[in-house]
C-alpha cells in the first residue's frame, strides 16, 4: 500500500507553490521530498544563504540550530548565513506533529534529519551542476566554505555560479551526510544568528506589525478547567476608549479594540458569571 504523498509524487502532480528568486514557483511531486532544498534553502547571486525555519524562535536558539544543520552539510561560511521564518503550508509542517507547532523541546529532534538532508541534497546538486558545467567527473569536485573547487586544477567559483542549474536537477532521495569528524558547526558553539538583529532593532515580532483596519483582542478565560460562561456584562468594558466590541468567544469572553492597552484595561471591567465546572472545590 502506498501513501497519498507517494501516489501524488509518482503522478508528478502539483503539490505546492513556494517563493523563489523569480517570485512564486510551482513545485511538482518529484521536487517535493521533505528535505528538498527548493523548500528550505535559497542561495542568492551574492552567495548568501537563506534558510527557512518552520519553528518559532522564542529565545531557545532554534534559528541558530537549524542554520547549523543546513550550513554544515552544505559547507557554507557562517557569516554569510541568514534565517527567515518559513511560509505557512502543509509542506512546512512538523512531520511528527502534522502541524506547524513549536513546543516540547522537539524542534531539533523532529527536524534535524530533514534540515541536514536539505543541506546535503543542495551540496550534491551543486556538485553535479559544476561537474556538467566544467565537463569533469564529480569526484574531482570539492565544495568548501561556499566555493566549488576543481581538485586537479587551480580554479574555483562560488556556489551561486551553479545554483540556477542545480535547482533544475532532481532532488537526490538519500544524499550522504557528513561523518562526525567532518562537521564544522554541529555540536559546536557558534555566534547566535539572531542576536545582531535583536540588538539593533531590525528583528520583527508580532507586536511590531500593524495593518490598516487592524484591531487587537484579549480573552478573559475561565477561572478553572471545565468552567463555561453562563452570562457576562460588557457595558463598562465598552466604555473604555478604543474598545470596539465585547463578545463571547469559545469558552471565554473577548474584548476587541484599537490598541492592546485599551483591551487589556477593558478586560478588568468585564463582569462574567462562570459555571462551577467539574473542578469545583479543588485548589487552583
mmCIF file of C-alpha atoms in Angstrom:
data_model
loop_
_atom_site.group_PDB
_atom_site.id
_atom_site.type_symbol
_atom_site.label_atom_id
_atom_site.label_comp_id
_atom_site.label_asym_id
_atom_site.label_seq_id
_atom_site.Cartn_x
_atom_site.Cartn_y
_atom_site.Cartn_z
ATOM 1 C CA UNK A 1 0.000 0.000 0.000
ATOM 2 C CA UNK A 2 1.325 3.480 -0.872
ATOM 3 C CA UNK A 3 0.674 6.746 0.898
ATOM 4 C CA UNK A 4 -1.187 9.673 -0.648
ATOM 5 C CA UNK A 5 2.079 11.618 -0.825
ATOM 6 C CA UNK A 6 3.800 8.780 -2.672
ATOM 7 C CA UNK A 7 0.901 8.491 -5.107
ATOM 8 C CA UNK A 8 0.950 12.195 -5.902
ATOM 9 C CA UNK A 9 4.722 12.173 -6.232
ATOM 10 C CA UNK A 10 4.638 9.311 -8.714
ATOM 11 C CA UNK A 11 1.992 11.086 -10.727
ATOM 12 C CA UNK A 12 4.029 14.270 -10.890
ATOM 13 C CA UNK A 13 1.070 16.297 -9.652
ATOM 14 C CA UNK A 14 1.486 19.841 -8.376
ATOM 15 C CA UNK A 15 1.729 19.930 -4.596
ATOM 16 C CA UNK A 16 2.921 23.386 -3.566
ATOM 17 C CA UNK A 17 3.791 26.917 -4.509
ATOM 18 C CA UNK A 18 6.923 28.377 -2.924
ATOM 19 C CA UNK A 19 8.669 31.722 -3.005
ATOM 20 C CA UNK A 20 11.804 31.743 -5.150
ATOM 21 C CA UNK A 21 14.200 34.226 -6.714
ATOM 22 C CA UNK A 22 11.804 34.973 -9.571
ATOM 23 C CA UNK A 23 8.662 35.149 -7.435
ATOM 24 C CA UNK A 24 6.326 32.258 -6.712
ATOM 25 C CA UNK A 25 7.275 28.901 -8.225
ATOM 26 C CA UNK A 26 5.193 25.763 -8.614
ATOM 27 C CA UNK A 27 6.878 22.618 -7.330
ATOM 28 C CA UNK A 28 5.880 19.220 -8.627
ATOM 29 C CA UNK A 29 5.815 15.876 -6.879
ATOM 30 C CA UNK A 30 9.384 14.977 -7.830
ATOM 31 C CA UNK A 31 10.678 18.227 -6.275
ATOM 32 C CA UNK A 32 8.829 17.863 -3.026
ATOM 33 C CA UNK A 33 10.764 15.438 -0.957
ATOM 34 C CA UNK A 34 10.587 16.592 2.645
ATOM 35 C CA UNK A 35 14.265 17.534 2.503
ATOM 36 C CA UNK A 36 14.076 19.385 -0.815
ATOM 37 C CA UNK A 37 16.348 22.465 -0.751
ATOM 38 C CA UNK A 38 13.761 24.091 -3.022
ATOM 39 C CA UNK A 39 11.580 24.308 0.081
ATOM 40 C CA UNK A 40 14.104 25.138 2.795
ATOM 41 C CA UNK A 41 17.056 26.927 1.228
ATOM 42 C CA UNK A 42 17.719 29.928 -1.018
ATOM 43 C CA UNK A 43 21.150 30.928 -2.329
ATOM 44 C CA UNK A 44 21.427 34.462 -3.700
ATOM 45 C CA UNK A 45 23.530 35.752 -6.576
ATOM 46 C CA UNK A 46 25.773 37.346 -3.931
ATOM 47 C CA UNK A 47 26.421 33.870 -2.474
ATOM 48 C CA UNK A 48 24.383 34.487 0.666
ATOM 49 C CA UNK A 49 22.487 31.548 2.100
ATOM 50 C CA UNK A 50 18.961 31.973 3.492
ATOM 51 C CA UNK A 51 17.390 29.126 5.449
ATOM 52 C CA UNK A 52 13.643 28.920 6.056
ATOM 53 C CA UNK A 53 12.715 27.702 9.534
ATOM 54 C CA UNK A 54 9.290 26.234 10.313
ATOM 55 C CA UNK A 55 9.658 26.743 14.071
ATOM 56 C CA UNK A 56 9.225 29.870 16.172
ATOM 57 C CA UNK A 57 12.339 31.482 17.635
ATOM 58 C CA UNK A 58 11.443 32.198 21.264
ATOM 59 C CA UNK A 59 14.930 32.570 22.663
ATOM 60 C CA UNK A 60 15.627 28.840 22.645
ATOM 61 C CA UNK A 61 18.055 29.136 19.724
ATOM 62 C CA UNK A 62 16.121 27.262 17.053
ATOM 63 C CA UNK A 63 17.123 29.726 14.303
ATOM 64 C CA UNK A 64 20.785 29.136 15.082
ATOM 65 C CA UNK A 65 20.308 25.387 15.457
ATOM 66 C CA UNK A 66 18.578 24.962 12.107
ATOM 67 C CA UNK A 67 21.181 27.160 10.407
ATOM 68 C CA UNK A 68 23.954 24.965 11.848
ATOM 69 C CA UNK A 69 22.322 21.826 10.449
ATOM 70 C CA UNK A 70 21.959 23.150 6.896
ATOM 71 C CA UNK A 71 25.152 25.212 6.671
ATOM 72 C CA UNK A 72 27.267 22.336 7.954
ATOM 73 C CA UNK A 73 26.042 19.852 5.372
ATOM 74 C CA UNK A 74 26.294 22.441 2.594
ATOM 75 C CA UNK A 75 29.706 23.533 3.927
ATOM 76 C CA UNK A 76 28.891 27.215 3.900
ATOM 77 C CA UNK A 77 30.607 30.117 5.740
ATOM 78 C CA UNK A 78 28.672 31.006 8.885
ATOM 79 C CA UNK A 79 28.969 34.771 8.411
ATOM 80 C CA UNK A 80 27.003 34.524 5.134
ATOM 81 C CA UNK A 81 24.057 32.587 6.569
ATOM 82 C CA UNK A 82 20.669 34.214 7.139
ATOM 83 C CA UNK A 83 17.392 32.843 8.522
ATOM 84 C CA UNK A 84 13.751 33.648 7.780
ATOM 85 C CA UNK A 85 10.510 32.071 9.022
ATOM 86 C CA UNK A 86 9.117 29.597 6.525
ATOM 87 C CA UNK A 87 5.765 30.193 4.830
ATOM 88 C CA UNK A 88 2.641 28.560 6.227
ATOM 89 C CA UNK A 89 1.663 25.401 4.391
ATOM 90 C CA UNK A 90 1.443 21.617 4.588
ATOM 91 C CA UNK A 91 4.986 21.109 3.281
ATOM 92 C CA UNK A 92 6.363 23.008 6.285
ATOM 93 C CA UNK A 93 4.585 21.034 8.981
ATOM 94 C CA UNK A 94 6.439 19.148 11.675
ATOM 95 C CA UNK A 95 6.375 15.542 10.357
ATOM 96 C CA UNK A 96 5.734 14.113 13.818
ATOM 97 C CA UNK A 97 3.050 16.610 14.848
ATOM 98 C CA UNK A 98 1.325 17.088 11.496
ATOM 99 C CA UNK A 99 1.082 20.863 12.067
ATOM 100 C CA UNK A 100 3.367 23.883 12.291
ATOM 101 C CA UNK A 101 3.878 23.948 16.042
ATOM 102 C CA UNK A 102 6.780 24.823 18.319
ATOM 103 C CA UNK A 103 6.994 23.264 21.755
ATOM 104 C CA UNK A 104 8.086 20.419 23.962
ATOM 105 C CA UNK A 105 11.775 20.805 23.107
ATOM 106 C CA UNK A 106 11.061 18.941 19.866
ATOM 107 C CA UNK A 107 12.250 21.352 17.143
ATOM 108 C CA UNK A 108 15.709 19.903 16.584
ATOM 109 C CA UNK A 109 14.686 16.321 17.386
ATOM 110 C CA UNK A 110 11.852 16.394 14.849
ATOM 111 C CA UNK A 111 13.527 18.415 12.095
ATOM 112 C CA UNK A 112 17.265 17.633 12.283
ATOM 113 C CA UNK A 113 17.254 14.866 9.692
ATOM 114 C CA UNK A 114 15.192 16.910 7.242
ATOM 115 C CA UNK A 115 17.324 20.034 7.582
ATOM 116 C CA UNK A 116 20.623 18.168 7.347
ATOM 117 C CA UNK A 117 19.360 16.310 4.311
ATOM 118 C CA UNK A 118 18.269 19.583 2.691
ATOM 119 C CA UNK A 119 21.812 20.946 3.032
ATOM 120 C CA UNK A 120 23.340 17.684 1.830
ATOM 121 C CA UNK A 121 20.972 17.494 -1.149
ATOM 122 C CA UNK A 122 21.846 21.023 -2.204
ATOM 123 C CA UNK A 123 25.536 20.200 -1.878
ATOM 124 C CA UNK A 124 25.180 17.219 -4.209
ATOM 125 C CA UNK A 125 23.033 19.163 -6.676
ATOM 126 C CA UNK A 126 25.640 21.946 -6.871
ATOM 127 C CA UNK A 127 28.383 19.333 -7.261
ATOM 128 C CA UNK A 128 26.563 17.750 -10.195
ATOM 129 C CA UNK A 129 25.838 21.129 -11.798
ATOM 130 C CA UNK A 130 29.520 22.078 -11.540
ATOM 131 C CA UNK A 131 30.539 18.721 -12.962
ATOM 132 C CA UNK A 132 28.364 19.287 -16.008
ATOM 133 C CA UNK A 133 29.475 22.892 -16.476
ATOM 134 C CA UNK A 134 33.195 22.091 -16.220
ATOM 135 C CA UNK A 135 32.931 18.748 -18.001
ATOM 136 C CA UNK A 136 34.703 16.774 -15.279
ATOM 137 C CA UNK A 137 33.641 13.817 -13.066
ATOM 138 C CA UNK A 138 32.010 14.604 -9.728
ATOM 139 C CA UNK A 139 34.862 13.048 -7.691
ATOM 140 C CA UNK A 140 37.074 15.920 -8.811
ATOM 141 C CA UNK A 141 34.612 18.468 -7.406
ATOM 142 C CA UNK A 142 35.174 19.733 -3.863
ATOM 143 C CA UNK A 143 32.725 22.020 -2.070
ATOM 144 C CA UNK A 144 34.203 24.046 0.755
ATOM 145 C CA UNK A 145 33.013 27.144 2.614
ATOM 146 C CA UNK A 146 30.830 28.445 -0.187
ATOM 147 C CA UNK A 147 33.197 27.671 -3.078
ATOM 148 C CA UNK A 148 33.306 24.903 -5.676
ATOM 149 C CA UNK A 149 36.866 23.780 -6.398
ATOM 150 C CA UNK A 150 38.403 21.508 -9.020
ATOM 151 C CA UNK A 151 40.756 19.165 -7.152
ATOM 152 C CA UNK A 152 43.195 18.938 -10.054
ATOM 153 C CA UNK A 153 43.152 22.440 -11.490
ATOM 154 C CA UNK A 154 43.596 25.819 -9.904
ATOM 155 C CA UNK A 155 40.042 27.005 -10.471
ATOM 156 C CA UNK A 156 37.148 27.765 -8.209
ATOM 157 C CA UNK A 157 33.796 29.555 -8.238
ATOM 158 C CA UNK A 158 31.192 30.467 -5.592
ATOM 159 C CA UNK A 159 28.227 28.164 -5.130
ATOM 160 C CA UNK A 160 25.981 30.888 -6.549
ATOM 161 C CA UNK A 161 27.564 30.392 -10.004
ATOM 162 C CA UNK A 162 25.899 26.978 -10.227
ATOM 163 C CA UNK A 163 22.750 27.317 -8.153
ATOM 164 C CA UNK A 164 20.378 28.101 -11.036
ATOM 165 C CA UNK A 165 21.406 24.927 -12.855
ATOM 166 C CA UNK A 166 21.495 22.944 -9.623
ATOM 167 C CA UNK A 167 17.910 23.799 -8.697
ATOM 168 C CA UNK A 168 16.696 22.351 -12.002
ATOM 169 C CA UNK A 169 18.131 18.945 -11.135
ATOM 170 C CA UNK A 170 16.166 16.184 -9.384
ATOM 171 C CA UNK A 171 16.474 16.179 -5.607
ATOM 172 C CA UNK A 172 18.590 13.170 -4.552
ATOM 173 C CA UNK A 173 16.467 10.820 -2.407
ATOM 174 C CA UNK A 174 19.191 9.920 0.121
ATOM 175 C CA UNK A 175 22.061 12.420 -0.005
ATOM 176 C CA UNK A 176 25.058 11.307 2.081
ATOM 177 C CA UNK A 177 25.501 13.163 5.361
ATOM 178 C CA UNK A 178 28.865 14.208 6.743
ATOM 179 C CA UNK A 179 30.699 11.983 9.191
ATOM 180 C CA UNK A 180 31.197 13.361 12.702
ATOM 181 C CA UNK A 181 34.822 14.228 12.037
ATOM 182 C CA UNK A 182 33.849 16.401 9.054
ATOM 183 C CA UNK A 183 31.420 18.649 10.910
ATOM 184 C CA UNK A 184 32.153 22.373 11.252
ATOM 185 C CA UNK A 185 29.184 23.713 13.233
ATOM 186 C CA UNK A 186 27.056 20.851 14.554
ATOM 187 C CA UNK A 187 27.947 20.123 18.163
ATOM 188 C CA UNK A 188 29.978 23.309 18.469
ATOM 189 C CA UNK A 189 29.300 26.770 19.848
ATOM 190 C CA UNK A 190 28.674 29.378 17.157
ATOM 191 C CA UNK A 191 27.506 33.022 17.332
ATOM 192 C CA UNK A 192 23.729 33.240 17.682
ATOM 193 C CA UNK A 193 22.378 34.115 14.259
ATOM 194 C CA UNK A 194 19.557 36.322 15.555
ATOM 195 C CA UNK A 195 21.438 38.410 18.131
ATOM 196 C CA UNK A 196 22.512 41.308 15.901
ATOM 197 C CA UNK A 197 19.004 41.997 14.568
ATOM 198 C CA UNK A 198 17.562 41.846 18.072
ATOM 199 C CA UNK A 199 20.133 44.274 19.420
ATOM 200 C CA UNK A 200 19.849 46.859 16.628
ATOM 201 C CA UNK A 201 16.046 46.636 16.411
ATOM 202 C CA UNK A 202 15.750 45.075 12.948
ATOM 203 C CA UNK A 203 14.105 41.925 14.290
ATOM 204 C CA UNK A 204 10.343 41.922 13.785
ATOM 205 C CA UNK A 205 7.977 40.351 16.278
ATOM 206 C CA UNK A 206 4.209 40.008 16.067
ATOM 207 C CA UNK A 207 3.778 43.151 18.158
ATOM 208 C CA UNK A 208 5.782 45.158 15.601
ATOM 209 C CA UNK A 209 3.352 44.640 12.728
ATOM 210 C CA UNK A 210 0.295 46.760 12.025
ATOM 211 C CA UNK A 211 -2.169 46.929 9.141
ATOM 212 C CA UNK A 212 -4.953 49.243 8.042
ATOM 213 C CA UNK A 213 -8.102 48.471 9.987
ATOM 214 C CA UNK A 214 -6.259 46.208 12.419
ATOM 215 C CA UNK A 215 -7.830 45.531 15.810
ATOM 216 C CA UNK A 216 -6.450 43.827 18.894
ATOM 217 C CA UNK A 217 -8.215 41.353 21.129
ATOM 218 C CA UNK A 218 -7.706 39.858 24.556
ATOM 219 C CA UNK A 219 -9.541 36.888 26.020
ATOM 220 C CA UNK A 220 -10.944 36.539 29.519
ATOM 221 C CA UNK A 221 -10.551 32.837 30.215
ATOM 222 C CA UNK A 222 -12.415 30.556 32.631
ATOM 223 C CA UNK A 223 -11.087 30.626 36.214
ATOM 224 C CA UNK A 224 -10.799 26.824 36.295
ATOM 225 C CA UNK A 225 -10.715 23.908 33.880
ATOM 226 C CA UNK A 226 -14.143 22.974 32.556
ATOM 227 C CA UNK A 227 -15.861 26.247 33.533
ATOM 228 C CA UNK A 228 -18.040 27.934 30.919
ATOM 229 C CA UNK A 229 -19.647 31.343 30.507
ATOM 230 C CA UNK A 230 -23.153 31.492 31.925
ATOM 231 C CA UNK A 231 -23.562 35.212 31.257
ATOM 232 C CA UNK A 232 -21.472 38.361 31.023
ATOM 233 C CA UNK A 233 -21.864 42.121 31.242
ATOM 234 C CA UNK A 234 -19.578 44.138 28.989
ATOM 235 C CA UNK A 235 -21.134 47.580 29.392
ATOM 236 C CA UNK A 236 -18.323 49.035 31.499
ATOM 237 C CA UNK A 237 -15.677 47.463 29.300
ATOM 238 C CA UNK A 238 -17.248 49.032 26.187
ATOM 239 C CA UNK A 239 -16.921 52.477 27.746
ATOM 240 C CA UNK A 240 -13.131 52.279 27.693
ATOM 241 C CA UNK A 241 -11.764 54.465 24.921
ATOM 242 C CA UNK A 242 -10.632 52.438 21.918
ATOM 243 C CA UNK A 243 -12.780 49.366 22.625
ATOM 244 C CA UNK A 244 -14.795 48.298 19.581
ATOM 245 C CA UNK A 245 -16.563 45.148 20.733
ATOM 246 C CA UNK A 246 -17.079 42.663 23.572
ATOM 247 C CA UNK A 247 -18.337 39.206 22.697
ATOM 248 C CA UNK A 248 -18.339 35.563 23.722
ATOM 249 C CA UNK A 249 -15.503 33.583 22.142
ATOM 250 C CA UNK A 250 -15.259 29.841 22.691
ATOM 251 C CA UNK A 251 -15.198 29.186 26.436
ATOM 252 C CA UNK A 252 -14.348 32.794 27.307
ATOM 253 C CA UNK A 253 -15.192 36.433 26.573
ATOM 254 C CA UNK A 254 -13.163 38.538 24.133
ATOM 255 C CA UNK A 255 -12.563 42.273 24.150
ATOM 256 C CA UNK A 256 -11.571 43.837 20.818
ATOM 257 C CA UNK A 257 -10.199 47.311 20.311
ATOM 258 C CA UNK A 258 -7.837 49.691 18.584
ATOM 259 C CA UNK A 259 -4.830 49.157 20.843
ATOM 260 C CA UNK A 260 -3.505 46.437 23.143
ATOM 261 C CA UNK A 261 -3.610 48.866 26.048
ATOM 262 C CA UNK A 262 -7.318 49.611 25.668
ATOM 263 C CA UNK A 263 -8.355 45.967 25.505
ATOM 264 C CA UNK A 264 -6.173 44.961 28.445
ATOM 265 C CA UNK A 265 -7.644 47.748 30.533
ATOM 266 C CA UNK A 266 -11.204 46.940 29.447
ATOM 267 C CA UNK A 267 -10.879 43.295 30.399
ATOM 268 C CA UNK A 268 -10.638 44.375 34.043
ATOM 269 C CA UNK A 269 -14.148 45.846 33.758
ATOM 270 C CA UNK A 270 -15.786 42.678 32.465
ATOM 271 C CA UNK A 271 -18.359 41.039 34.681
ATOM 272 C CA UNK A 272 -18.531 37.328 33.861
ATOM 273 C CA UNK A 273 -20.580 34.644 35.593
ATOM 274 C CA UNK A 274 -18.909 31.258 35.245
ATOM 275 C CA UNK A 275 -20.250 27.749 35.728
ATOM 276 C CA UNK A 276 -18.613 25.788 38.529
ATOM 277 C CA UNK A 277 -17.361 23.016 36.208
ATOM 278 C CA UNK A 278 -16.033 19.606 37.281
ATOM 279 C CA UNK A 279 -13.140 21.145 39.267
ATOM 280 C CA UNK A 280 -15.353 22.739 41.923
ATOM 281 C CA UNK A 281 -13.783 22.573 45.358
ATOM 282 C CA UNK A 282 -10.256 21.966 44.139
ATOM 283 C CA UNK A 283 -7.380 24.344 44.870
ATOM 284 C CA UNK A 284 -6.389 26.496 41.921
#
